[in-house]
Tab-separated table of C-alpha atoms in Angstrom:
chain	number	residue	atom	x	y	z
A	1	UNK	CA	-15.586	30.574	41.751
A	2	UNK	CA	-12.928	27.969	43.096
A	3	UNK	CA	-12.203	25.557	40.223
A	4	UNK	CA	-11.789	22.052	41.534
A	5	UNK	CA	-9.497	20.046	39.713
A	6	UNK	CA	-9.802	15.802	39.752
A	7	UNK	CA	-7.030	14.413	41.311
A	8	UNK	CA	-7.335	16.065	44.518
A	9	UNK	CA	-8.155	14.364	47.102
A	10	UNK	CA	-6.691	11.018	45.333
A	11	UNK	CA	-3.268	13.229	46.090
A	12	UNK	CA	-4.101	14.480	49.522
A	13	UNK	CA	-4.896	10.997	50.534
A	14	UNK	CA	-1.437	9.581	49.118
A	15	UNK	CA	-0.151	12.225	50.856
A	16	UNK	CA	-1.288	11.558	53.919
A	17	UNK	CA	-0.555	8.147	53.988
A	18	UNK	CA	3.195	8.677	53.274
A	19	UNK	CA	3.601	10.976	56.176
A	20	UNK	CA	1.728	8.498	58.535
A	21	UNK	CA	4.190	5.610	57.035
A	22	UNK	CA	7.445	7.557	57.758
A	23	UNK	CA	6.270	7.925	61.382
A	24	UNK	CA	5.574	4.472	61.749
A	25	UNK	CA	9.044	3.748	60.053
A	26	UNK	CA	10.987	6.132	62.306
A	27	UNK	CA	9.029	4.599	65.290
A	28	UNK	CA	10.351	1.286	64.272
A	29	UNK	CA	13.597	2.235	64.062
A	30	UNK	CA	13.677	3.967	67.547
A	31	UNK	CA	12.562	0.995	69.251
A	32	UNK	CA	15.244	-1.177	67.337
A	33	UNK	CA	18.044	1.326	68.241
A	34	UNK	CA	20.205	0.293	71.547
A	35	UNK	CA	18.976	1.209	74.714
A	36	UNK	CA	15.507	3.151	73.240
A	37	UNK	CA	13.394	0.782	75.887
A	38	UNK	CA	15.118	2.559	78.585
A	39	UNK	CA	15.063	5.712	77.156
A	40	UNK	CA	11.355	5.681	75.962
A	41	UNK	CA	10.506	4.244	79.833
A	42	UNK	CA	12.663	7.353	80.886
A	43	UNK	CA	11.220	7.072	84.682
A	44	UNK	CA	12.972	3.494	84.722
A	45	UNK	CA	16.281	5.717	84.607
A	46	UNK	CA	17.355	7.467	87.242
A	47	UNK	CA	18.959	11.087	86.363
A	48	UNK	CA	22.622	11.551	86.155
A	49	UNK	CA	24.366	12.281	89.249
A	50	UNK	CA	22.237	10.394	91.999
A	51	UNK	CA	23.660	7.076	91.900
A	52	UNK	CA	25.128	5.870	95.583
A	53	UNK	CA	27.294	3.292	96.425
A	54	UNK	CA	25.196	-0.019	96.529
A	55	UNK	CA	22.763	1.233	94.236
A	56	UNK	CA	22.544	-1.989	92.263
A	57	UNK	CA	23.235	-5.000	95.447
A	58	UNK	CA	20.005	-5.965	96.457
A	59	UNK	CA	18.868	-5.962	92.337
A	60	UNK	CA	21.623	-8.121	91.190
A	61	UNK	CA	22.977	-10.714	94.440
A	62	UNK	CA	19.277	-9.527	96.633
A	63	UNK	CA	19.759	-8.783	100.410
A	64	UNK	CA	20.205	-11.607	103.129
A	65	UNK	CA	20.061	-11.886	106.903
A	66	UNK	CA	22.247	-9.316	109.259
A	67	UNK	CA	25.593	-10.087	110.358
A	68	UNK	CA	26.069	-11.105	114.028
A	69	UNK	CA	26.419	-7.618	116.460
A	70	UNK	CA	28.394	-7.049	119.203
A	71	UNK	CA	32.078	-8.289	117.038
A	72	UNK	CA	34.789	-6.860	118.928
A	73	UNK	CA	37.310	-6.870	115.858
A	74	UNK	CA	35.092	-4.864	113.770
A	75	UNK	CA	34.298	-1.100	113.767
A	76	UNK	CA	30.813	0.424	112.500
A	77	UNK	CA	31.109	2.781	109.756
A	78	UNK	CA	28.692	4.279	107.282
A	79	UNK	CA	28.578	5.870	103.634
A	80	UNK	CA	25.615	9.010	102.867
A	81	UNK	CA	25.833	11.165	99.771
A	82	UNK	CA	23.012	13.427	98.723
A	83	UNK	CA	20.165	11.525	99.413
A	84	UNK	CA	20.991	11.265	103.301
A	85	UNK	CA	20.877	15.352	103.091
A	86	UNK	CA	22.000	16.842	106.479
A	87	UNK	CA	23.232	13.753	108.373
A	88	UNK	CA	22.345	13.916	112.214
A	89	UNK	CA	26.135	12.817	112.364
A	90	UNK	CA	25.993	13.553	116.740
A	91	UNK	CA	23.006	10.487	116.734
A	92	UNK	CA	25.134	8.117	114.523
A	93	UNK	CA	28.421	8.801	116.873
A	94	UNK	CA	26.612	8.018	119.989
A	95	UNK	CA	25.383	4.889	118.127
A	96	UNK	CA	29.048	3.466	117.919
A	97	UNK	CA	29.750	4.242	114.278
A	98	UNK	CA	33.271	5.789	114.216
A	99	UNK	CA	34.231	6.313	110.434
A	100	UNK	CA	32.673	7.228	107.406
A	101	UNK	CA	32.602	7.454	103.273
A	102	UNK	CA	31.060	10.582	101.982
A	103	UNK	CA	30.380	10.844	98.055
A	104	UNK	CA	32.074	13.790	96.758
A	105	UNK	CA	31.683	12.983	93.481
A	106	UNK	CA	30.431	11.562	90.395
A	107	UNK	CA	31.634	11.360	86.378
A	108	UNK	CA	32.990	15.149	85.572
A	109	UNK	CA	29.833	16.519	86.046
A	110	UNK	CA	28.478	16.026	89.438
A	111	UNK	CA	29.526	17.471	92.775
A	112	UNK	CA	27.543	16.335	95.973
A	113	UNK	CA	25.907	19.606	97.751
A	114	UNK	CA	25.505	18.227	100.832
A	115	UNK	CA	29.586	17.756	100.871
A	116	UNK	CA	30.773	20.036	103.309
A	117	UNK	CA	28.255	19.268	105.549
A	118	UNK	CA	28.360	15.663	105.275
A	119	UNK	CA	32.433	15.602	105.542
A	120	UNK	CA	32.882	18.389	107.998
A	121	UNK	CA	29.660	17.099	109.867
A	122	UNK	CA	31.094	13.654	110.631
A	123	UNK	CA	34.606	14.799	111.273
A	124	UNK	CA	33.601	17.463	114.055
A	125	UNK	CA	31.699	14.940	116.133
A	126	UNK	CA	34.767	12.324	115.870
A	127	UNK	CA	34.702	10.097	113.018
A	128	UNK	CA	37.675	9.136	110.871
A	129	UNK	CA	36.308	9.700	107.211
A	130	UNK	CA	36.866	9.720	103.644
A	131	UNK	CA	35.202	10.413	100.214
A	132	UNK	CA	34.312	8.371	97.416
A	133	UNK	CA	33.683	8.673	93.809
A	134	UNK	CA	31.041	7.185	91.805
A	135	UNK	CA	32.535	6.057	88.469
A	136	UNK	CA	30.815	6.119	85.106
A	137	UNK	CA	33.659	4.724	82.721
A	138	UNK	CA	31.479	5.039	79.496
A	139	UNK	CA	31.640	9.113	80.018
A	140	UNK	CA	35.413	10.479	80.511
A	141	UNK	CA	38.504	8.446	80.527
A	142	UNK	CA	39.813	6.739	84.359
A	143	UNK	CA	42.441	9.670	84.996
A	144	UNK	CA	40.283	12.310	83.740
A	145	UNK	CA	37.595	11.531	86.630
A	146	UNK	CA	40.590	10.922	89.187
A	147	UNK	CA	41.326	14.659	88.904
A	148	UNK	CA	38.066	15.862	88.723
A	149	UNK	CA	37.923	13.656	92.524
A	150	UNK	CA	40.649	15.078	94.194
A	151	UNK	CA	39.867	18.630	92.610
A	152	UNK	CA	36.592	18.404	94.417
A	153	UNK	CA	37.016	16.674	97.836
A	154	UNK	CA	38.549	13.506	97.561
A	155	UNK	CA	42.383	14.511	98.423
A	156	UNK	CA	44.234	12.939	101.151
A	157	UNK	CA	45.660	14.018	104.270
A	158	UNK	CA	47.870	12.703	106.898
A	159	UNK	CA	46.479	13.952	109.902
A	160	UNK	CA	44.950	10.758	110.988
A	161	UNK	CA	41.332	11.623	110.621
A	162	UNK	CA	40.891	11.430	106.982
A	163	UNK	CA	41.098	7.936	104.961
A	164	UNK	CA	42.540	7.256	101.593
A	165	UNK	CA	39.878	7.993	98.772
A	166	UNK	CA	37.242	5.538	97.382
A	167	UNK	CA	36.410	4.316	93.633
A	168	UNK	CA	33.018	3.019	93.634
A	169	UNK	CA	32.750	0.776	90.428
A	170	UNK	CA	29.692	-1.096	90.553
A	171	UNK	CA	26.665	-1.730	88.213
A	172	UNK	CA	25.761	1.187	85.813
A	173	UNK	CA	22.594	2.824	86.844
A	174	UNK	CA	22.238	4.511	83.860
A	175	UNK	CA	22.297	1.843	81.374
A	176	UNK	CA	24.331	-1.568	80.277
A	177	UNK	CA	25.895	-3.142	83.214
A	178	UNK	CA	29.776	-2.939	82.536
A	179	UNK	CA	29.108	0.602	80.888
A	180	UNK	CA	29.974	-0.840	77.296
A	181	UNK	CA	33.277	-1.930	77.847
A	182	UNK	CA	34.970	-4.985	77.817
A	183	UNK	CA	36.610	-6.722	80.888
A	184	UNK	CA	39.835	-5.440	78.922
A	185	UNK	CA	39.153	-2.012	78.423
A	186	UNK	CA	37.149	-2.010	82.193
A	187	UNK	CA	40.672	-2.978	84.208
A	188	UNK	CA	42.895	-0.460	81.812
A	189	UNK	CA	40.263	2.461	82.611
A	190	UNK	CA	40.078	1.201	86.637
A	191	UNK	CA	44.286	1.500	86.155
A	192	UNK	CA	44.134	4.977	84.641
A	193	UNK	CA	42.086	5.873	87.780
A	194	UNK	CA	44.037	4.221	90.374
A	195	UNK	CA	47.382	5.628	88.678
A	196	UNK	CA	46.731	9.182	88.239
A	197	UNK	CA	44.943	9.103	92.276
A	198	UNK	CA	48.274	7.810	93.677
A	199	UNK	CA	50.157	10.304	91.528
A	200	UNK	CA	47.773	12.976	92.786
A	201	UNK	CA	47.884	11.986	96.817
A	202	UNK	CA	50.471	9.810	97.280
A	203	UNK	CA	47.704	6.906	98.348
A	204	UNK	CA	46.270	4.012	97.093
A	205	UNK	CA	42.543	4.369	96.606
A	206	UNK	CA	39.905	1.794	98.245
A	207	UNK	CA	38.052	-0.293	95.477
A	208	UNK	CA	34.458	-0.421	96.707
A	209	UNK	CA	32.660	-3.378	94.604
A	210	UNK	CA	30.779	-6.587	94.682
A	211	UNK	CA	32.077	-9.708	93.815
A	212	UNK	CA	29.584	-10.770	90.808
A	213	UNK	CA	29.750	-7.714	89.284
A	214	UNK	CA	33.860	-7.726	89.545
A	215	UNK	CA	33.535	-11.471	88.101
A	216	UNK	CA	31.470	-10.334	84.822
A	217	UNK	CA	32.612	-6.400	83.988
A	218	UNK	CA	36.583	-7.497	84.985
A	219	UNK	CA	36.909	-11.022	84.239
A	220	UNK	CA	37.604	-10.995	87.825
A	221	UNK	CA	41.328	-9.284	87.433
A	222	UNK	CA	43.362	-10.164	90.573
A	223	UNK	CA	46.033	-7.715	89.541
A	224	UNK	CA	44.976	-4.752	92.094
A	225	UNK	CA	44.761	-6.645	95.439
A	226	UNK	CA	48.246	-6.057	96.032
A	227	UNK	CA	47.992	-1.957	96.933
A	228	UNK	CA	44.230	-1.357	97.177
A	229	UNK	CA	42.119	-1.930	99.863
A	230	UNK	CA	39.100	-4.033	99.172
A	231	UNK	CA	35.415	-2.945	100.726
A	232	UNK	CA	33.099	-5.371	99.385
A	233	UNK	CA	29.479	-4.991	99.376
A	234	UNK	CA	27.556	-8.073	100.243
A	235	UNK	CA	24.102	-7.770	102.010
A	236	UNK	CA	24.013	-10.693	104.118
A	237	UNK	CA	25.290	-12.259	107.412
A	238	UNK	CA	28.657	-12.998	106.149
A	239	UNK	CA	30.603	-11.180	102.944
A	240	UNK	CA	30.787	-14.191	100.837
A	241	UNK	CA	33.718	-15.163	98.005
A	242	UNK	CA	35.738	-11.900	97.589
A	243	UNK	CA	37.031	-10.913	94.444
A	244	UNK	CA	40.383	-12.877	92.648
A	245	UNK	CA	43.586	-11.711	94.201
A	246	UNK	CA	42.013	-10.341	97.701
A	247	UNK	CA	42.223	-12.926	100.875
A	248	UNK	CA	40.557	-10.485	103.517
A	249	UNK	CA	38.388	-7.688	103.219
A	250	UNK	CA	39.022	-4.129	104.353
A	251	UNK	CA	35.548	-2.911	104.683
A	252	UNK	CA	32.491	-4.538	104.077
A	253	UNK	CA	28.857	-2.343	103.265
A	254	UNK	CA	26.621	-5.130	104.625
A	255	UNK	CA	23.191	-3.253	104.757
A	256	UNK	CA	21.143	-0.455	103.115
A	257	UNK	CA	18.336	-0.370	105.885
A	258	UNK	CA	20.707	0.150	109.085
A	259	UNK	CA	19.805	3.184	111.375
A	260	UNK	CA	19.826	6.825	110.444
A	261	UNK	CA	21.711	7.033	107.185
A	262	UNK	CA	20.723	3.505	105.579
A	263	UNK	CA	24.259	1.852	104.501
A	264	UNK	CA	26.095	0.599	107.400
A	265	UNK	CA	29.809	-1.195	106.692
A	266	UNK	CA	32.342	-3.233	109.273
A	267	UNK	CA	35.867	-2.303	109.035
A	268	UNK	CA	37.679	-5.269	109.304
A	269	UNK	CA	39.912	-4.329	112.499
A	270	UNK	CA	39.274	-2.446	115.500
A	271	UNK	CA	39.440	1.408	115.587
A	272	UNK	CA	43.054	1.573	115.721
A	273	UNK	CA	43.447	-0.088	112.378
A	274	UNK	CA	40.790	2.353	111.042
A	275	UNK	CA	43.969	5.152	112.348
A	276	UNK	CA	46.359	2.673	110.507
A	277	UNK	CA	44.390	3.063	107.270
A	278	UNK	CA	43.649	6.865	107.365
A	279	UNK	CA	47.496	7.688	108.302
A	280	UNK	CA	48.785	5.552	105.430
């Protein structure tokens, strides 16, 4: 016969409460730790790899009224990466867009499949093109993702057709804004980048950005307007203050609901200064 000894339950209960405490306690903590709302809401946060350029405009400065058509000075251009898939590039030529940005790639760890097509695609109907690279500065240092670029797509070429590469630094999809740096440590790692891309192709990369997010992650550094191009995103009829140290814009994304594709840009000259640009 089972012999049952006081204390028993008295013991189980105790026990049971101190597991249920340490649960509650490590819950606590979780929520307390940095960035656990985001990650507990995980479908607020989109996976790594599918950010595109102008992911955070209409969030952060919202989206305004088109820009007047039918400017003579300014050519039609437009930026896809994955999530435009196979891009009916014959539709968008006959459409009077003449040059284009495809996202080649992103961080060290993400290569857009729909490259070749995309690239190729646009460059047999036409187009003057170029790729771009989505930066995350909180994963691998500025030069490290500059190779990884131009090891995967974004090189340079002087055969008139293909334009300088593009740095996309915008708002972190992923998490905190200026990707935990400070405006310091954000211009050195844009530097590192820039540095080790002209050492690599003998060009000076485009800076795609928007002017309140160059204001708060770079304390609105001037010091790059001198060699880099500036395409600004701005969703509105006109693209607005520019960033310190830039008195023109190069390109400007001004829509992410145009025809076809979604982002639509100006170049800021006619089509021969689009030639000017991609032969350097």
């Amino acid at each position: 016969m089972p012999v049952h000894r006081p204390g028993t339950p008295r013991r189980s209960r105790w026990s049971a409460a101190g597991i249920l405490l340490s649960v509650l306690s490590a819950l606590s903590l979780l929520i307390t730790l940095p960035g656990a709302a985001q990650a507990a809401g995980g479908d607020d946060v989109p996976p790594r790899g599918s950010a595109r350029m102008g992911q955070g405009v209409i969030e952060h400065d919202g989206q305004g009224s088109l820009p007047p058509s039918g400017d003579a000075v300014q050519t039609e251009g437009v930026d896809v990466s994955s999530h435009q898939g196979n891009v009916a590039w014959s539709t968008l030529w006959n459409s009077g867009v003449k040059w284009a940005y495809v996202k080649a790639t992103e961080g060290t760890y993400y290569k857009n499949p729909y490259f070749a097509q995309q690239y190729n695609g646009s460059y047999n109907v036409g187009m003057i093109r170029g790729a771009y690279h989505f930066a995350t500065p909180d994963t691998t240092s500025g030069a490290t993702q500059a190779n990884y670029f131009v090891d995967n797509g974004g090189g340079w070429s002087r055969d008139g057709k293909t334009l300088p590469g593009a740095l996309d630094i915008e708002w972190n999809p992923y998490g905190a804004a200026c990707f935990g740096k400070s405006q310091t440590a954000m211009v050195t790692w844009i530097r590192d980048f820039l540095n080790q891309y002209k050492a690599r192709t003998g060009r000076h990369a485009v800076i795609y950005t928007a002017t309140s997010w160059w204001k708060q992650c770079t304390g609105n550094y001037g010091g790059f307007a001198v060699n880099n191009p500036l395409w600004i995103a701005r969703y509105d009829s006109a693209p607005g203050e520019l960033p310190a140290g830039w008195g023109f814009y190069t390109m400007w994304q001004y829509t992410s609901t145009g025809p076809t594709v979604g982002d639509h840009n100006k170049f800021n000259g006619a089509l021969d200064r689009v030639v000017a640009l991609a032969n350097g």
